Coordinates of C-alpha atoms and ligand atoms in Angstrom, one line a residue:
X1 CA 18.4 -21.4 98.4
X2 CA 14.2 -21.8 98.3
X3 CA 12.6 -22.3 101.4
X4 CA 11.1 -26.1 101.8
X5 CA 7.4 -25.8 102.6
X6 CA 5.4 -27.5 104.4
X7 CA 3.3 -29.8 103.2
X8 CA 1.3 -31.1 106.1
X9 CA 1.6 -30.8 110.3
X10 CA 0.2 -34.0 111.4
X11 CA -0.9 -34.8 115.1
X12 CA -0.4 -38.0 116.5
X13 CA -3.3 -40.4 116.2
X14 CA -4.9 -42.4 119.0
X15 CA -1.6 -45.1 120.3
X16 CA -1.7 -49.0 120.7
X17 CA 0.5 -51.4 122.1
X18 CA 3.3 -53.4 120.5
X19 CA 4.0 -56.3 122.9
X20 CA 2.9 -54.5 126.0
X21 CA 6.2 -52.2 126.7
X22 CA 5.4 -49.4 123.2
X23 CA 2.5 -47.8 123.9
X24 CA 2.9 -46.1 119.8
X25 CA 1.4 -43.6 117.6
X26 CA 2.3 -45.0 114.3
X27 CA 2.7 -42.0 111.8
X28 CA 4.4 -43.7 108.9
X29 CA 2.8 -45.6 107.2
X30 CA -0.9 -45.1 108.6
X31 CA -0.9 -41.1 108.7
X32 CA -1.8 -39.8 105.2
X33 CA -0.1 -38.7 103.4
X34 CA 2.8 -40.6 105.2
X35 CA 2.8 -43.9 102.9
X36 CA 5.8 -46.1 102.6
X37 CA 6.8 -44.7 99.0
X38 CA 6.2 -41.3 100.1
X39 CA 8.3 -41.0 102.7
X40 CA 10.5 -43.8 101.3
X41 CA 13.8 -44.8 102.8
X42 CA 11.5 -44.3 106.0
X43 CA 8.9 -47.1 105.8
X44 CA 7.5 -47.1 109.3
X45 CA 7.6 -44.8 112.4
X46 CA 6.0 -45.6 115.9
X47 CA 6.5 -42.3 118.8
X48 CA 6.2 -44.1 122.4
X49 CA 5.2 -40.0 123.3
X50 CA 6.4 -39.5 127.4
X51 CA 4.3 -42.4 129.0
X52 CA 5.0 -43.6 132.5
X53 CA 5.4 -46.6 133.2
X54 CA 4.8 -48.1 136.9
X55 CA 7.5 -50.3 138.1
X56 CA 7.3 -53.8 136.8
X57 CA 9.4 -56.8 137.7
X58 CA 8.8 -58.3 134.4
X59 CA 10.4 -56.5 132.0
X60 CA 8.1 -55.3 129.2
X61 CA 8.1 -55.4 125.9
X62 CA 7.9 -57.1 122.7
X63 CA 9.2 -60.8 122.7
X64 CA 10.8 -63.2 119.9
X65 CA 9.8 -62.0 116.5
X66 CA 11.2 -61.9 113.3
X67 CA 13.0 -59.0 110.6
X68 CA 13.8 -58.9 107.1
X69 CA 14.6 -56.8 104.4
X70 CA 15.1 -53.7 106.0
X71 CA 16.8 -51.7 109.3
X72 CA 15.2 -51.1 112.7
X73 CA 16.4 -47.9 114.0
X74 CA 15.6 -47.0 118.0
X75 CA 16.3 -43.5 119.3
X76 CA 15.7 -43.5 123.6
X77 CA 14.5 -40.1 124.5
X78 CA 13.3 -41.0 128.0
X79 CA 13.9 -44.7 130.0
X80 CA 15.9 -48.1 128.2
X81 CA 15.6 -50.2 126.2
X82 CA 17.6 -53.5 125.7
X83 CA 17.9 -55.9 122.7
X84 CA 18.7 -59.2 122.1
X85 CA 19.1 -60.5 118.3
X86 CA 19.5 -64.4 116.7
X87 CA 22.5 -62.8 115.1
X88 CA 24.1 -62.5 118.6
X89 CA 24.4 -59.1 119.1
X90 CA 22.4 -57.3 122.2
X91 CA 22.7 -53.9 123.0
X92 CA 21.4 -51.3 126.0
X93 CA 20.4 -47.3 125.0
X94 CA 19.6 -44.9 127.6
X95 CA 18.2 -41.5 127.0
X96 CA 20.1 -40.0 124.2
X97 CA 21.4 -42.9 122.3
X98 CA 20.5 -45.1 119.4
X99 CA 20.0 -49.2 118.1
X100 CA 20.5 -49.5 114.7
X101 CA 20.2 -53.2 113.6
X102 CA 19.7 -54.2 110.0
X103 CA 17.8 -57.3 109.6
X104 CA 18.8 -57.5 106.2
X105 CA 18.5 -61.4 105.0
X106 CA 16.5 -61.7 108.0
X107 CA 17.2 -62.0 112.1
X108 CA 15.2 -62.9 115.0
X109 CA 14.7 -60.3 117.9
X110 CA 13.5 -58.8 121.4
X111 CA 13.3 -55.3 122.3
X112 CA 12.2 -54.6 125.9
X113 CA 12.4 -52.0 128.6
X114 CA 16.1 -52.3 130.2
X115 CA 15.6 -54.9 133.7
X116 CA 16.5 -51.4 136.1
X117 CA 14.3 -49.3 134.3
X118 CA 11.4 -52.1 134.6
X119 CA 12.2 -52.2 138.8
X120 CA 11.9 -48.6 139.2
X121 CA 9.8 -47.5 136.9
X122 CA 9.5 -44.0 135.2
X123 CA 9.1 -41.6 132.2
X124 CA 9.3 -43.7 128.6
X125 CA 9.8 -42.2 125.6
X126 CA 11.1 -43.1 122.4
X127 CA 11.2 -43.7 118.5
X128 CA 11.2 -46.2 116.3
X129 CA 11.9 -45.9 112.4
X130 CA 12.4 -48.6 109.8
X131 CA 14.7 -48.2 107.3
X132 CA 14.2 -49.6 103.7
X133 CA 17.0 -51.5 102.2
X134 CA 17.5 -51.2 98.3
X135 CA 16.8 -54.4 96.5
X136 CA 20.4 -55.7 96.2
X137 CA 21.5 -55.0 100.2
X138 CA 17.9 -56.6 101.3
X139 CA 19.5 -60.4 101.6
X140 CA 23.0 -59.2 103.3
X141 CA 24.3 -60.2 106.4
X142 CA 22.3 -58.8 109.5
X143 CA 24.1 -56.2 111.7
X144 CA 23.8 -54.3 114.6
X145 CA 25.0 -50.7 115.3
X146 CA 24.7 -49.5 119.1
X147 CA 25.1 -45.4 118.8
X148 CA 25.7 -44.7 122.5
X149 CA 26.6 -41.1 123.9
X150 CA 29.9 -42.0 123.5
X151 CA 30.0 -42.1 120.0
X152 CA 26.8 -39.4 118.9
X153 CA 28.8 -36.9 117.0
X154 CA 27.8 -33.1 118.0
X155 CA 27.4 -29.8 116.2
X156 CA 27.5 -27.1 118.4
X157 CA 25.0 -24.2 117.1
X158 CA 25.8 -20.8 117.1
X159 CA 24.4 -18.2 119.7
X160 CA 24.2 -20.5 122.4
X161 CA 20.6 -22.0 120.2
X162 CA 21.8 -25.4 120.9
X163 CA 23.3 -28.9 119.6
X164 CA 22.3 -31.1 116.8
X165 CA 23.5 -34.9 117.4
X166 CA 24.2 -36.5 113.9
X167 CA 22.6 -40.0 114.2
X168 CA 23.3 -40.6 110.2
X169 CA 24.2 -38.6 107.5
X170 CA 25.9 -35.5 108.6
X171 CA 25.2 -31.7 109.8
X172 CA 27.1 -28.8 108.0
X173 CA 30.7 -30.8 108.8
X174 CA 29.9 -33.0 111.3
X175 CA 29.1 -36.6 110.3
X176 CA 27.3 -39.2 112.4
X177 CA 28.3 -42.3 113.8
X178 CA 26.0 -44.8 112.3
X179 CA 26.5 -46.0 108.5
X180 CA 23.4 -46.4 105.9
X181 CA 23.0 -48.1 102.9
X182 CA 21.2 -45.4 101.3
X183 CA 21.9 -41.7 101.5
X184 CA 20.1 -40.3 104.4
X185 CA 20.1 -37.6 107.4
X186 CA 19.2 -38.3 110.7
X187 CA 19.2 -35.5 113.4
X188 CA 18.1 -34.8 116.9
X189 CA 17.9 -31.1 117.5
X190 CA 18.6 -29.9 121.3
X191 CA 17.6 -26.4 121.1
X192 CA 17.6 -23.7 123.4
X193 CA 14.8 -21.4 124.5
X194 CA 15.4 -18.3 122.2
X195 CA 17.3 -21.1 119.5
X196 CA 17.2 -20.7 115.6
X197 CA 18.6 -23.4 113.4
X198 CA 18.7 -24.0 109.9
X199 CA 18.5 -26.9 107.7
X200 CA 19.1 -27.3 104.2
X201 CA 18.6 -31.2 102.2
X202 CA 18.1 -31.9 98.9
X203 CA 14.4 -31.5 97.1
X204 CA 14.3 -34.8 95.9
X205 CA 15.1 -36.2 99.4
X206 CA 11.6 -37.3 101.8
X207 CA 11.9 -35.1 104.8
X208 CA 10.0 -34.7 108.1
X209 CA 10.9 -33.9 111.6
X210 CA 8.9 -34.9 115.0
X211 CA 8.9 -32.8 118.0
X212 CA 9.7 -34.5 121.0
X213 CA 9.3 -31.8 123.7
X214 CA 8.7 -28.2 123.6
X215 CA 6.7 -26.6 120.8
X216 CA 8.6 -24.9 117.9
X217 CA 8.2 -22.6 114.7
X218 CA 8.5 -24.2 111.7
X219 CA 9.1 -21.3 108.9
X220 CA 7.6 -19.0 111.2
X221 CA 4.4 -21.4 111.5
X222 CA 3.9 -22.8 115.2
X223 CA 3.8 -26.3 115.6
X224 CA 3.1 -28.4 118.9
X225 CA 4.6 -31.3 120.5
X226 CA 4.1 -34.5 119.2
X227 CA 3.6 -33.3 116.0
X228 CA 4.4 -34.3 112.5
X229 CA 5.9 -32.1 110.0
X230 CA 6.1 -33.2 106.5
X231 CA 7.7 -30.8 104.2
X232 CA 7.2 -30.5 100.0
X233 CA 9.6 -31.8 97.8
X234 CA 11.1 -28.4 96.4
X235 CA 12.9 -26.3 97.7
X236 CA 15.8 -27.0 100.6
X237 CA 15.9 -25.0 103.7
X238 CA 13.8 -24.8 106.6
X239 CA 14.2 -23.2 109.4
X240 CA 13.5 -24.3 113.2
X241 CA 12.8 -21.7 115.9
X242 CA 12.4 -22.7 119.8
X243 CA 10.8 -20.2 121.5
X244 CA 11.2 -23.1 124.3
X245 CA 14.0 -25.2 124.9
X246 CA 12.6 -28.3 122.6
X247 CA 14.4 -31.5 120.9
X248 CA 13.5 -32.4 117.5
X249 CA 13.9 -35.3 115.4
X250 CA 14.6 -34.4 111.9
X251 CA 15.0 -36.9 109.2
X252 CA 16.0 -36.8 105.8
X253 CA 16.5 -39.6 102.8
X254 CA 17.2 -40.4 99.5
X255 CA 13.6 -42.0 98.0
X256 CA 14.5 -46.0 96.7
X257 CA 12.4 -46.1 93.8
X258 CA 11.7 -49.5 94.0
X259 CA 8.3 -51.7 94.4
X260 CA 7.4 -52.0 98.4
X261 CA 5.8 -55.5 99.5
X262 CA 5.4 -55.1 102.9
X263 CA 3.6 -57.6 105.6
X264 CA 3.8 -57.9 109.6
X265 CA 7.3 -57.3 110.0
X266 CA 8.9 -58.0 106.4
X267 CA 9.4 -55.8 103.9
X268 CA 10.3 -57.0 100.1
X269 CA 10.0 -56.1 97.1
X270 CA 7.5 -58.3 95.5
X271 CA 4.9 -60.8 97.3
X272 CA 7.0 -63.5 96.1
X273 CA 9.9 -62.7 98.7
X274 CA 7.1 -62.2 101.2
X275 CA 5.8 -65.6 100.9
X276 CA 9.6 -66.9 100.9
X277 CA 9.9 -64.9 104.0
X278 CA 7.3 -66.3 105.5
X279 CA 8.4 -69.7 104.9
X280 CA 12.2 -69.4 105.3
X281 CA 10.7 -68.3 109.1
X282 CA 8.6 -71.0 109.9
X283 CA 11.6 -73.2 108.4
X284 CA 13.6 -72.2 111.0
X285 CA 16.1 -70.4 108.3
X286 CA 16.1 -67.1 110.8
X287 CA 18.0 -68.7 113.6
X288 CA 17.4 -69.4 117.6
X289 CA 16.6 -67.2 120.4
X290 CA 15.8 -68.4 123.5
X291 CA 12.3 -65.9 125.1
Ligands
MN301 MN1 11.3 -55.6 116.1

């Protein structure tokens, strides 16, 4: 198989707020060359990198807004977060463990640190990815997937190099919990100090992976925490080495070649469904949910 390159390591830019509980370094879609189409199903990603957080008695976080036409996916590294969505569903993750709700035809939401985790305060860290939907699944019925430690499906490496947790998609035969509407790979890498792991997708498919703690080689090339790695699209394998325990987010996907129309927190496929997003929201049309 021919190695996949790298095609740029990108460090994170400066952060800002969302609500007052992310403090994010959006790489996707504001880090060239990390547009929407070119790392297409992945249409935005915000790293909350480890950022402590005094206690609070208010939780924080972002309050009542609205989602549609694509999937929110949250990955907890360090602290909680909870949710609470219009389409009922509410959810906790801790470290380790995953939301995946898919506003589809469109919900209204709130993600904010977990009440505990506000009282005591502590270490936050985590990711958030949206997920494109293709045209014909961007109107379906909104969902929610909690991916707790329960259910994160694990792949044991060989020579004690670590564990890769399948989010999505699947590692050699391990397949993960949560289900997609597009063909994708999502992966947290627990390695070991001394660990070596391979990885192997498709050409055609938009790959990256973040490094959430620990610095790694990436085809023998060092890169540092924090970091961004986006790889060509030809060739399939790359390999991971840790010569410190480190945990890396990989991800994977299928491009949708479709048209993008994205605005604040829709994403269509024409301006059109934008402005009929807009509207179907200030009609009401996305449900209630009490701040
Ligand atoms: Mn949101």
């Amino acid at each position: 198989m021919a190695t996949k390159k790298i095609e740029a390591i990108l460090p994170p830019r400066a952060p800002h707020y969302v609500g007052d509980g992310f403090r994010v370094h959006n790489f996707i879609p504001s880090v060239p060359p990390l547009s929407m189409q070119r790392m297409s199903p992945f249409v935005m990603m915000d790293y909350n990198s480890k950022f402590y957080f005094p206690p609070s008695n208010r939780p924080k976080g972002v309050g009542v807004h609205p989602h549609r036409g694509f999937e929110t996916v949250t990955i907890a590294y360090k602290g909680k977060v909870a949710h609470h969505d219009s389409a009922g569903n509410s959810g906790i993750i801790g470290e380790g463990e995953v939301q995946w709700m898919t506003a589809a035809s469109g919900v209204l939401h709130k993600e904010y640190h977990e009440e505990a985790f506000s009282k005591s305060g502590g270490d936050f860290q985590m990711v958030q990815l949206w997920v494109n939907l293709p045209a014909k699944d961007k109107m379906s019925k909104p969902k929610y997937q909690g991916i707790t430690k329960e259910n994160i499906k694990r792949y044991k490496l060989a020579n004690n190099s670590g564990v890769i947790e399948v989010i999505a998609g699947q590692y050699e035969d391990v397949e993960g919990a949560a289900s997609t509407f597009t063909p994708l790979h999502l992966l947290n890498a627990k390695l070991n100090k001394g660990g070596v792991v391979d990885f192997s997708f498709p050409e055609n498919y938009n790959t990256g992976l973040l490094v959430i703690e620990g610095k790694i080689k990436v085809n023998g090339t060092e890169v540092n925490t924090d970091h961004f790695v986006l790889f060509k699209n030809s060739g399939e394998s790359f390999q991971v080495e840790a010569p410190e325990s480190a945990i890396v987010l990989v991800l994977s996907g299928e491009p949708i070649h479709e048209p993008i129309a994205a605005q604040g927190p829709f994403v269509m496929n024409s301006r059109m469904e934008i402005i009929q997003a807009i509207e179907d929201y200030n009609m009401g049309k996305f449900g209630h949910l009490n701040d």
